[in-house]
Amino acid sequence: MIIFGTKGYLYHLAILTLVCAQCGNPAAHTLRKRVTKFTLFFVPLFRFSTKYSTQCTFCGAEQKLTKEQAEQLQAQPAGTSQPYGQPQQQPYQ
């Protein structure tokens, strides 16, 4: 008898301030990496799927990203807000 399957791992890479494409609010977004590995007898052997996404902490909307987009977002300096999906509105004066 052979026991095989998959196991998922979720890594939180960064927390970024972006403008949400769903709700339009500038809010914190978590940058996540989801890795799925093939297991044999409950031992993870190799990775066969890697997906990146961001999730808005305000409305909960999730957006899928490519590896290049995730690396670009992760490399941006801390404290800078980058428009994401919609242009950022100017603050009231």
mmCIF file of N, CA, C and O in Angstrom:
data_model
loop_
_atom_site.group_PDB
_atom_site.id
_atom_site.type_symbol
_atom_site.label_atom_id
_atom_site.label_comp_id
_atom_site.label_asym_id
_atom_site.label_seq_id
_atom_site.Cartn_x
_atom_site.Cartn_y
_atom_site.Cartn_z
ATOM 1 N N MET A 1 0.833 -1.173 0.000
ATOM 2 C CA MET A 1 0.000 0.000 0.000
ATOM 3 C C MET A 1 0.884 1.244 0.000
ATOM 4 O O MET A 1 1.811 1.349 0.795
ATOM 5 N N ILE A 2 0.588 2.181 -0.899
ATOM 6 C CA ILE A 2 1.349 3.429 -1.018
ATOM 7 C C ILE A 2 0.426 4.580 -0.653
ATOM 8 O O ILE A 2 -0.676 4.699 -1.178
ATOM 9 N N ILE A 3 0.891 5.423 0.249
ATOM 10 C CA ILE A 3 0.123 6.595 0.670
ATOM 11 C C ILE A 3 0.793 7.826 0.077
ATOM 12 O O ILE A 3 1.961 8.099 0.342
ATOM 13 N N PHE A 4 0.024 8.572 -0.751
ATOM 14 C CA PHE A 4 0.559 9.793 -1.340
ATOM 15 C C PHE A 4 -0.516 10.864 -1.318
ATOM 16 O O PHE A 4 -1.692 10.596 -1.111
ATOM 17 N N GLY A 5 -0.103 12.110 -1.533
ATOM 18 C CA GLY A 5 -1.039 13.224 -1.520
ATOM 19 C C GLY A 5 -0.318 14.543 -1.682
ATOM 20 O O GLY A 5 0.794 14.597 -2.208
ATOM 21 N N THR A 6 -0.937 15.612 -1.205
ATOM 22 C CA THR A 6 -0.346 16.946 -1.278
ATOM 23 C C THR A 6 -0.457 17.623 0.077
ATOM 24 O O THR A 6 -1.304 17.270 0.902
ATOM 25 N N LYS A 7 0.387 18.598 0.286
ATOM 26 C CA LYS A 7 0.355 19.413 1.503
ATOM 27 C C LYS A 7 0.610 20.854 1.099
ATOM 28 O O LYS A 7 1.512 21.127 0.302
ATOM 29 N N GLY A 8 -0.172 21.760 1.628
ATOM 30 C CA GLY A 8 -0.040 23.171 1.302
ATOM 31 C C GLY A 8 0.649 23.948 2.408
ATOM 32 O O GLY A 8 0.464 23.666 3.591
ATOM 33 N N TYR A 9 1.455 24.917 2.012
ATOM 34 C CA TYR A 9 2.155 25.803 2.936
ATOM 35 C C TYR A 9 1.821 27.237 2.548
ATOM 36 O O TYR A 9 1.821 27.581 1.370
ATOM 37 N N LEU A 10 1.542 28.090 3.524
ATOM 38 C CA LEU A 10 1.216 29.486 3.279
ATOM 39 C C LEU A 10 2.245 30.355 3.980
ATOM 40 O O LEU A 10 2.424 30.264 5.199
ATOM 41 N N TYR A 11 2.939 31.185 3.216
ATOM 42 C CA TYR A 11 3.968 32.080 3.744
ATOM 43 C C TYR A 11 3.493 33.519 3.601
ATOM 44 O O TYR A 11 3.056 33.931 2.532
ATOM 45 N N HIS A 12 3.577 34.292 4.685
ATOM 46 C CA HIS A 12 3.276 35.717 4.648
ATOM 47 C C HIS A 12 4.593 36.444 4.374
ATOM 48 O O HIS A 12 5.476 36.478 5.229
ATOM 49 N N LEU A 13 4.715 37.036 3.192
ATOM 50 C CA LEU A 13 5.970 37.658 2.776
ATOM 51 C C LEU A 13 6.107 39.099 3.256
ATOM 52 O O LEU A 13 7.188 39.513 3.647
ATOM 53 N N ALA A 14 5.021 39.867 3.197
ATOM 54 C CA ALA A 14 5.108 41.288 3.563
ATOM 55 C C ALA A 14 3.707 41.838 3.811
ATOM 56 O O ALA A 14 2.709 41.237 3.408
ATOM 57 N N ILE A 15 3.664 42.991 4.454
ATOM 58 C CA ILE A 15 2.433 43.762 4.585
ATOM 59 C C ILE A 15 2.697 45.094 3.909
ATOM 60 O O ILE A 15 3.620 45.818 4.289
ATOM 61 N N LEU A 16 1.891 45.412 2.894
ATOM 62 C CA LEU A 16 2.099 46.593 2.068
ATOM 63 C C LEU A 16 0.882 47.500 2.134
ATOM 64 O O LEU A 16 -0.238 47.029 2.300
ATOM 65 N N THR A 17 1.094 48.801 1.973
ATOM 66 C CA THR A 17 -0.013 49.742 1.877
ATOM 67 C C THR A 17 -0.264 50.012 0.404
ATOM 68 O O THR A 17 0.559 50.611 -0.280
ATOM 69 N N LEU A 18 -1.425 49.547 -0.067
ATOM 70 C CA LEU A 18 -1.803 49.690 -1.468
ATOM 71 C C LEU A 18 -3.239 50.176 -1.553
ATOM 72 O O LEU A 18 -3.997 50.063 -0.601
ATOM 73 N N VAL A 19 -3.619 50.688 -2.725
ATOM 74 C CA VAL A 19 -5.003 51.053 -2.966
ATOM 75 C C VAL A 19 -5.707 49.820 -3.520
ATOM 76 O O VAL A 19 -5.298 49.264 -4.529
ATOM 77 N N CYS A 20 -6.751 49.404 -2.854
ATOM 78 C CA CYS A 20 -7.459 48.187 -3.232
ATOM 79 C C CYS A 20 -8.222 48.383 -4.536
ATOM 80 O O CYS A 20 -8.915 49.384 -4.727
ATOM 81 N N ALA A 21 -8.105 47.415 -5.444
ATOM 82 C CA ALA A 21 -8.822 47.473 -6.714
ATOM 83 C C ALA A 21 -10.309 47.199 -6.519
ATOM 84 O O ALA A 21 -11.124 47.611 -7.339
ATOM 85 N N GLN A 22 -10.687 46.526 -5.444
ATOM 86 C CA GLN A 22 -12.085 46.165 -5.195
ATOM 87 C C GLN A 22 -12.855 47.303 -4.518
ATOM 88 O O GLN A 22 -13.871 47.736 -5.011
ATOM 89 N N CYS A 23 -12.350 47.780 -3.362
ATOM 90 C CA CYS A 23 -13.085 48.786 -2.589
ATOM 91 C C CYS A 23 -12.562 50.207 -2.787
ATOM 92 O O CYS A 23 -13.229 51.162 -2.419
ATOM 93 N N GLY A 24 -11.355 50.370 -3.348
ATOM 94 C CA GLY A 24 -10.807 51.694 -3.607
ATOM 95 C C GLY A 24 -10.184 52.377 -2.407
ATOM 96 O O GLY A 24 -9.779 53.536 -2.503
ATOM 97 N N ASN A 25 -10.079 51.708 -1.291
ATOM 98 C CA ASN A 25 -9.496 52.298 -0.081
ATOM 99 C C ASN A 25 -8.002 52.016 -0.007
ATOM 100 O O ASN A 25 -7.569 50.904 -0.300
ATOM 101 N N PRO A 26 -7.205 53.013 0.410
ATOM 102 C CA PRO A 26 -5.796 52.722 0.681
ATOM 103 C C PRO A 26 -5.718 51.958 2.005
ATOM 104 O O PRO A 26 -6.083 52.481 3.052
ATOM 105 N N ALA A 27 -5.313 50.715 1.934
ATOM 106 C CA ALA A 27 -5.310 49.858 3.122
ATOM 107 C C ALA A 27 -4.112 48.927 3.084
ATOM 108 O O ALA A 27 -3.440 48.793 2.063
ATOM 109 N N ALA A 28 -3.866 48.279 4.201
ATOM 110 C CA ALA A 28 -2.789 47.292 4.273
ATOM 111 C C ALA A 28 -3.209 46.046 3.495
ATOM 112 O O ALA A 28 -4.356 45.620 3.547
ATOM 113 N N HIS A 29 -2.265 45.501 2.757
ATOM 114 C CA HIS A 29 -2.466 44.261 2.008
ATOM 115 C C HIS A 29 -1.380 43.280 2.434
ATOM 116 O O HIS A 29 -0.224 43.656 2.550
ATOM 117 N N THR A 30 -1.771 42.037 2.654
ATOM 118 C CA THR A 30 -0.773 41.025 2.966
ATOM 119 C C THR A 30 -0.351 40.345 1.668
ATOM 120 O O THR A 30 -1.191 39.949 0.864
ATOM 121 N N LEU A 31 0.952 40.253 1.474
ATOM 122 C CA LEU A 31 1.519 39.567 0.324
ATOM 123 C C LEU A 31 1.802 38.138 0.751
ATOM 124 O O LEU A 31 2.540 37.907 1.707
ATOM 125 N N ARG A 32 1.170 37.179 0.063
ATOM 126 C CA ARG A 32 1.260 35.772 0.457
ATOM 127 C C ARG A 32 1.819 34.911 -0.656
ATOM 128 O O ARG A 32 1.630 35.204 -1.831
ATOM 129 N N LYS A 33 2.478 33.838 -0.240
ATOM 130 C CA LYS A 33 3.000 32.834 -1.158
ATOM 131 C C LYS A 33 2.428 31.486 -0.729
ATOM 132 O O LYS A 33 2.587 31.077 0.414
ATOM 133 N N ARG A 34 1.735 30.817 -1.647
ATOM 134 C CA ARG A 34 1.136 29.510 -1.357
ATOM 135 C C ARG A 34 1.900 28.448 -2.140
ATOM 136 O O ARG A 34 1.960 28.488 -3.359
ATOM 137 N N VAL A 35 2.492 27.493 -1.426
ATOM 138 C CA VAL A 35 3.294 26.425 -2.030
ATOM 139 C C VAL A 35 2.597 25.092 -1.770
ATOM 140 O O VAL A 35 2.207 24.804 -0.644
ATOM 141 N N THR A 36 2.433 24.301 -2.823
ATOM 142 C CA THR A 36 1.857 22.967 -2.697
ATOM 143 C C THR A 36 2.932 21.945 -3.025
ATOM 144 O O THR A 36 3.592 22.041 -4.058
ATOM 145 N N LYS A 37 3.104 20.975 -2.123
ATOM 146 C CA LYS A 37 4.138 19.953 -2.300
ATOM 147 C C LYS A 37 3.510 18.568 -2.382
ATOM 148 O O LYS A 37 2.516 18.289 -1.718
ATOM 149 N N PHE A 38 4.108 17.713 -3.194
ATOM 150 C CA PHE A 38 3.709 16.314 -3.308
ATOM 151 C C PHE A 38 4.307 15.553 -2.143
ATOM 152 O O PHE A 38 5.474 15.732 -1.797
ATOM 153 N N THR A 39 3.501 14.713 -1.507
ATOM 154 C CA THR A 39 3.985 13.939 -0.355
ATOM 155 C C THR A 39 3.860 12.446 -0.629
ATOM 156 O O THR A 39 2.932 11.996 -1.299
ATOM 157 N N LEU A 40 4.804 11.710 -0.109
ATOM 158 C CA LEU A 40 4.790 10.255 -0.172
ATOM 159 C C LEU A 40 5.019 9.756 1.245
ATOM 160 O O LEU A 40 6.034 10.080 1.874
ATOM 161 N N PHE A 41 4.058 9.009 1.762
ATOM 162 C CA PHE A 41 4.087 8.566 3.157
ATOM 163 C C PHE A 41 4.262 9.751 4.112
ATOM 164 O O PHE A 41 5.074 9.721 5.031
ATOM 165 N N PHE A 42 3.530 10.837 3.832
ATOM 166 C CA PHE A 42 3.483 12.048 4.656
ATOM 167 C C PHE A 42 4.800 12.822 4.678
ATOM 168 O O PHE A 42 4.991 13.698 5.514
ATOM 169 N N VAL A 43 5.724 12.517 3.762
ATOM 170 C CA VAL A 43 6.990 13.236 3.655
ATOM 171 C C VAL A 43 6.939 14.100 2.398
ATOM 172 O O VAL A 43 6.784 13.577 1.297
ATOM 173 N N PRO A 44 7.037 15.443 2.539
ATOM 174 C CA PRO A 44 7.020 16.298 1.356
ATOM 175 C C PRO A 44 8.272 16.055 0.498
ATOM 176 O O PRO A 44 9.391 16.143 0.993
ATOM 177 N N LEU A 45 8.056 15.726 -0.782
ATOM 178 C CA LEU A 45 9.183 15.403 -1.655
ATOM 179 C C LEU A 45 9.570 16.547 -2.578
ATOM 180 O O LEU A 45 10.724 16.924 -2.645
ATOM 181 N N PHE A 46 8.609 17.096 -3.321
ATOM 182 C CA PHE A 46 8.945 18.189 -4.231
ATOM 183 C C PHE A 46 7.758 19.134 -4.381
ATOM 184 O O PHE A 46 6.611 18.766 -4.192
ATOM 185 N N ARG A 47 8.096 20.364 -4.736
ATOM 186 C CA ARG A 47 7.109 21.415 -4.927
ATOM 187 C C ARG A 47 6.575 21.314 -6.350
ATOM 188 O O ARG A 47 7.346 21.194 -7.299
ATOM 189 N N PHE A 48 5.256 21.377 -6.521
ATOM 190 C CA PHE A 48 4.740 21.366 -7.874
ATOM 191 C C PHE A 48 3.822 22.544 -8.168
ATOM 192 O O PHE A 48 3.368 22.696 -9.292
ATOM 193 N N SER A 49 3.598 23.428 -7.193
ATOM 194 C CA SER A 49 2.783 24.604 -7.438
ATOM 195 C C SER A 49 3.193 25.723 -6.484
ATOM 196 O O SER A 49 3.344 25.501 -5.285
ATOM 197 N N THR A 50 3.380 26.921 -7.044
ATOM 198 C CA THR A 50 3.652 28.114 -6.248
ATOM 199 C C THR A 50 2.786 29.245 -6.783
ATOM 200 O O THR A 50 2.808 29.529 -7.975
ATOM 201 N N LYS A 51 1.996 29.863 -5.898
ATOM 202 C CA LYS A 51 1.102 30.947 -6.296
ATOM 203 C C LYS A 51 1.291 32.120 -5.346
ATOM 204 O O LYS A 51 1.508 31.934 -4.152
ATOM 205 N N TYR A 52 1.196 33.329 -5.883
ATOM 206 C CA TYR A 52 1.336 34.548 -5.107
ATOM 207 C C TYR A 52 0.016 35.314 -5.158
ATOM 208 O O TYR A 52 -0.680 35.293 -6.178
ATOM 209 N N SER A 53 -0.303 36.015 -4.050
ATOM 210 C CA SER A 53 -1.519 36.815 -4.012
ATOM 211 C C SER A 53 -1.385 37.900 -2.952
ATOM 212 O O SER A 53 -0.530 37.836 -2.075
ATOM 213 N N THR A 54 -2.250 38.908 -3.080
ATOM 214 C CA THR A 54 -2.382 39.928 -2.044
ATOM 215 C C THR A 54 -3.818 39.893 -1.552
ATOM 216 O O THR A 54 -4.736 39.587 -2.310
ATOM 217 N N GLN A 55 -4.008 40.214 -0.264
ATOM 218 C CA GLN A 55 -5.347 40.275 0.298
ATOM 219 C C GLN A 55 -5.505 41.580 1.054
ATOM 220 O O GLN A 55 -4.679 41.934 1.898
ATOM 221 N N CYS A 56 -6.577 42.309 0.722
ATOM 222 C CA CYS A 56 -6.894 43.581 1.374
ATOM 223 C C CYS A 56 -7.394 43.307 2.782
ATOM 224 O O CYS A 56 -8.258 42.456 2.995
ATOM 225 N N THR A 57 -6.851 44.029 3.764
ATOM 226 C CA THR A 57 -7.296 43.855 5.146
ATOM 227 C C THR A 57 -8.578 44.640 5.423
ATOM 228 O O THR A 57 -9.208 44.434 6.451
ATOM 229 N N PHE A 58 -8.973 45.519 4.500
ATOM 230 C CA PHE A 58 -10.183 46.313 4.700
ATOM 231 C C PHE A 58 -11.429 45.558 4.245
ATOM 232 O O PHE A 58 -12.393 45.418 4.977
ATOM 233 N N CYS A 59 -11.407 45.030 3.012
ATOM 234 C CA CYS A 59 -12.593 44.354 2.476
ATOM 235 C C CYS A 59 -12.402 42.854 2.294
ATOM 236 O O CYS A 59 -13.370 42.135 2.051
ATOM 237 N N GLY A 60 -11.159 42.360 2.376
ATOM 238 C CA GLY A 60 -10.908 40.931 2.247
ATOM 239 C C GLY A 60 -10.729 40.436 0.824
ATOM 240 O O GLY A 60 -10.593 39.239 0.603
ATOM 241 N N ALA A 61 -10.750 41.340 -0.161
ATOM 242 C CA ALA A 61 -10.594 40.944 -1.567
ATOM 243 C C ALA A 61 -9.186 40.409 -1.803
ATOM 244 O O ALA A 61 -8.206 40.932 -1.275
ATOM 245 N N GLU A 62 -9.095 39.349 -2.603
ATOM 246 C CA GLU A 62 -7.804 38.731 -2.899
ATOM 247 C C GLU A 62 -7.519 38.857 -4.383
ATOM 248 O O GLU A 62 -8.407 38.675 -5.208
ATOM 249 N N GLN A 63 -6.276 39.197 -4.716
ATOM 250 C CA GLN A 63 -5.868 39.349 -6.110
ATOM 251 C C GLN A 63 -4.638 38.499 -6.371
ATOM 252 O O GLN A 63 -3.667 38.539 -5.617
ATOM 253 N N LYS A 64 -4.677 37.704 -7.440
ATOM 254 C CA LYS A 64 -3.547 36.846 -7.795
ATOM 255 C C LYS A 64 -2.469 37.669 -8.480
ATOM 256 O O LYS A 64 -2.761 38.628 -9.196
ATOM 257 N N LEU A 65 -1.224 37.288 -8.248
ATOM 258 C CA LEU A 65 -0.067 37.970 -8.831
ATOM 259 C C LEU A 65 0.857 36.960 -9.483
ATOM 260 O O LEU A 65 0.850 35.782 -9.144
ATOM 261 N N THR A 66 1.695 37.458 -10.384
ATOM 262 C CA THR A 66 2.766 36.632 -10.921
ATOM 263 C C THR A 66 3.961 36.728 -9.979
ATOM 264 O O THR A 66 4.006 37.589 -9.092
ATOM 265 N N LYS A 67 4.929 35.863 -10.182
ATOM 266 C CA LYS A 67 6.127 35.874 -9.342
ATOM 267 C C LYS A 67 6.865 37.202 -9.481
ATOM 268 O O LYS A 67 7.347 37.767 -8.493
ATOM 269 N N GLU A 68 6.937 37.727 -10.701
ATOM 270 C CA GLU A 68 7.635 38.996 -10.939
ATOM 271 C C GLU A 68 6.942 40.152 -10.233
ATOM 272 O O GLU A 68 7.590 41.017 -9.648
ATOM 273 N N GLN A 69 5.604 40.190 -10.273
ATOM 274 C CA GLN A 69 4.863 41.248 -9.586
ATOM 275 C C GLN A 69 5.071 41.160 -8.075
ATOM 276 O O GLN A 69 5.239 42.181 -7.406
ATOM 277 N N ALA A 70 5.071 39.956 -7.538
ATOM 278 C CA ALA A 70 5.275 39.774 -6.093
ATOM 279 C C ALA A 70 6.665 40.224 -5.680
ATOM 280 O O ALA A 70 6.833 40.888 -4.652
ATOM 281 N N GLU A 71 7.672 39.881 -6.461
ATOM 282 C CA GLU A 71 9.042 40.317 -6.147
ATOM 283 C C GLU A 71 9.169 41.827 -6.235
ATOM 284 O O GLU A 71 9.864 42.441 -5.431
ATOM 285 N N GLN A 72 8.501 42.445 -7.211
ATOM 286 C CA GLN A 72 8.550 43.897 -7.356
ATOM 287 C C GLN A 72 7.888 44.586 -6.164
ATOM 288 O O GLN A 72 8.416 45.552 -5.628
ATOM 289 N N LEU A 73 6.739 44.079 -5.721
ATOM 290 C CA LEU A 73 6.065 44.655 -4.556
ATOM 291 C C LEU A 73 6.881 44.467 -3.285
ATOM 292 O O LEU A 73 6.943 45.351 -2.436
ATOM 293 N N GLN A 74 7.518 43.319 -3.155
ATOM 294 C CA GLN A 74 8.313 43.036 -1.960
ATOM 295 C C GLN A 74 9.571 43.894 -1.916
ATOM 296 O O GLN A 74 10.058 44.229 -0.843
ATOM 297 N N ALA A 75 10.091 44.294 -3.068
ATOM 298 C CA ALA A 75 11.325 45.066 -3.132
ATOM 299 C C ALA A 75 11.099 46.560 -2.919
ATOM 300 O O ALA A 75 12.067 47.290 -2.707
ATOM 301 N N GLN A 76 9.858 47.029 -2.967
ATOM 302 C CA GLN A 76 9.621 48.464 -2.805
ATOM 303 C C GLN A 76 9.969 48.904 -1.397
ATOM 304 O O GLN A 76 9.808 48.145 -0.458
ATOM 305 N N PRO A 77 10.481 50.135 -1.243
ATOM 306 C CA PRO A 77 10.874 50.614 0.087
ATOM 307 C C PRO A 77 9.691 50.689 1.042
ATOM 308 O O PRO A 77 8.569 50.953 0.633
ATOM 309 N N ALA A 78 9.952 50.465 2.302
ATOM 310 C CA ALA A 78 8.908 50.517 3.325
ATOM 311 C C ALA A 78 8.404 51.938 3.494
ATOM 312 O O ALA A 78 9.153 52.902 3.380
ATOM 313 N N GLY A 79 7.113 52.055 3.751
ATOM 314 C CA GLY A 79 6.526 53.368 3.990
ATOM 315 C C GLY A 79 6.038 54.061 2.737
ATOM 316 O O GLY A 79 5.471 55.132 2.807
ATOM 317 N N THR A 80 6.244 53.489 1.559
ATOM 318 C CA THR A 80 5.752 54.104 0.334
ATOM 319 C C THR A 80 4.458 53.423 -0.061
ATOM 320 O O THR A 80 4.317 52.226 0.043
ATOM 321 N N SER A 81 3.518 54.225 -0.514
ATOM 322 C CA SER A 81 2.229 53.696 -0.939
ATOM 323 C C SER A 81 2.208 53.649 -2.453
ATOM 324 O O SER A 81 2.530 54.623 -3.112
ATOM 325 N N GLN A 82 1.837 52.525 -2.995
ATOM 326 C CA GLN A 82 1.808 52.349 -4.435
ATOM 327 C C GLN A 82 0.381 52.108 -4.873
ATOM 328 O O GLN A 82 -0.306 51.267 -4.318
ATOM 329 N N PRO A 83 -0.093 52.858 -5.888
ATOM 330 C CA PRO A 83 -1.444 52.597 -6.358
ATOM 331 C C PRO A 83 -1.540 51.201 -6.960
ATOM 332 O O PRO A 83 -0.639 50.753 -7.640
ATOM 333 N N TYR A 84 -2.642 50.534 -6.683
ATOM 334 C CA TYR A 84 -2.800 49.151 -7.116
ATOM 335 C C TYR A 84 -4.205 48.985 -7.664
ATOM 336 O O TYR A 84 -5.161 48.889 -6.922
ATOM 337 N N GLY A 85 -4.346 49.017 -8.957
ATOM 338 C CA GLY A 85 -5.652 48.834 -9.569
ATOM 339 C C GLY A 85 -6.339 50.145 -9.874
ATOM 340 O O GLY A 85 -6.835 50.334 -10.961
ATOM 341 N N GLN A 86 -6.358 51.075 -8.947
ATOM 342 C CA GLN A 86 -6.996 52.360 -9.150
ATOM 343 C C GLN A 86 -6.052 53.463 -8.685
ATOM 344 O O GLN A 86 -5.241 53.250 -7.791
ATOM 345 N N PRO A 87 -6.153 54.652 -9.289
ATOM 346 C CA PRO A 87 -5.298 55.752 -8.830
ATOM 347 C C PRO A 87 -5.646 56.172 -7.415
ATOM 348 O O PRO A 87 -6.807 56.161 -7.020
ATOM 349 N N GLN A 88 -4.621 56.513 -6.663
ATOM 350 C CA GLN A 88 -4.827 56.922 -5.267
ATOM 351 C C GLN A 88 -5.328 58.347 -5.231
ATOM 352 O O GLN A 88 -4.847 59.216 -5.936
ATOM 353 N N GLN A 89 -6.316 58.604 -4.376
ATOM 354 C CA GLN A 89 -6.893 59.932 -4.251
ATOM 355 C C GLN A 89 -6.014 60.770 -3.341
ATOM 356 O O GLN A 89 -5.385 60.267 -2.426
ATOM 357 N N GLN A 90 -6.026 62.082 -3.594
ATOM 358 C CA GLN A 90 -5.257 63.010 -2.778
ATOM 359 C C GLN A 90 -5.984 63.223 -1.444
ATOM 360 O O GLN A 90 -7.221 63.245 -1.405
ATOM 361 N N PRO A 91 -5.272 63.374 -0.333
ATOM 362 C CA PRO A 91 -5.924 63.600 0.951
ATOM 363 C C PRO A 91 -6.608 64.967 0.995
ATOM 364 O O PRO A 91 -6.221 65.886 0.281
ATOM 365 N N TYR A 92 -7.629 65.078 1.830
ATOM 366 C CA TYR A 92 -8.337 66.341 1.991
ATOM 367 C C TYR A 92 -7.441 67.368 2.659
ATOM 368 O O TYR A 92 -6.679 67.042 3.552
ATOM 369 N N GLN A 93 -7.566 68.593 2.217
ATOM 370 C CA GLN A 93 -6.744 69.661 2.812
ATOM 371 C C GLN A 93 -7.605 70.660 3.515
ATOM 372 O O GLN A 93 -8.684 70.939 3.207
#
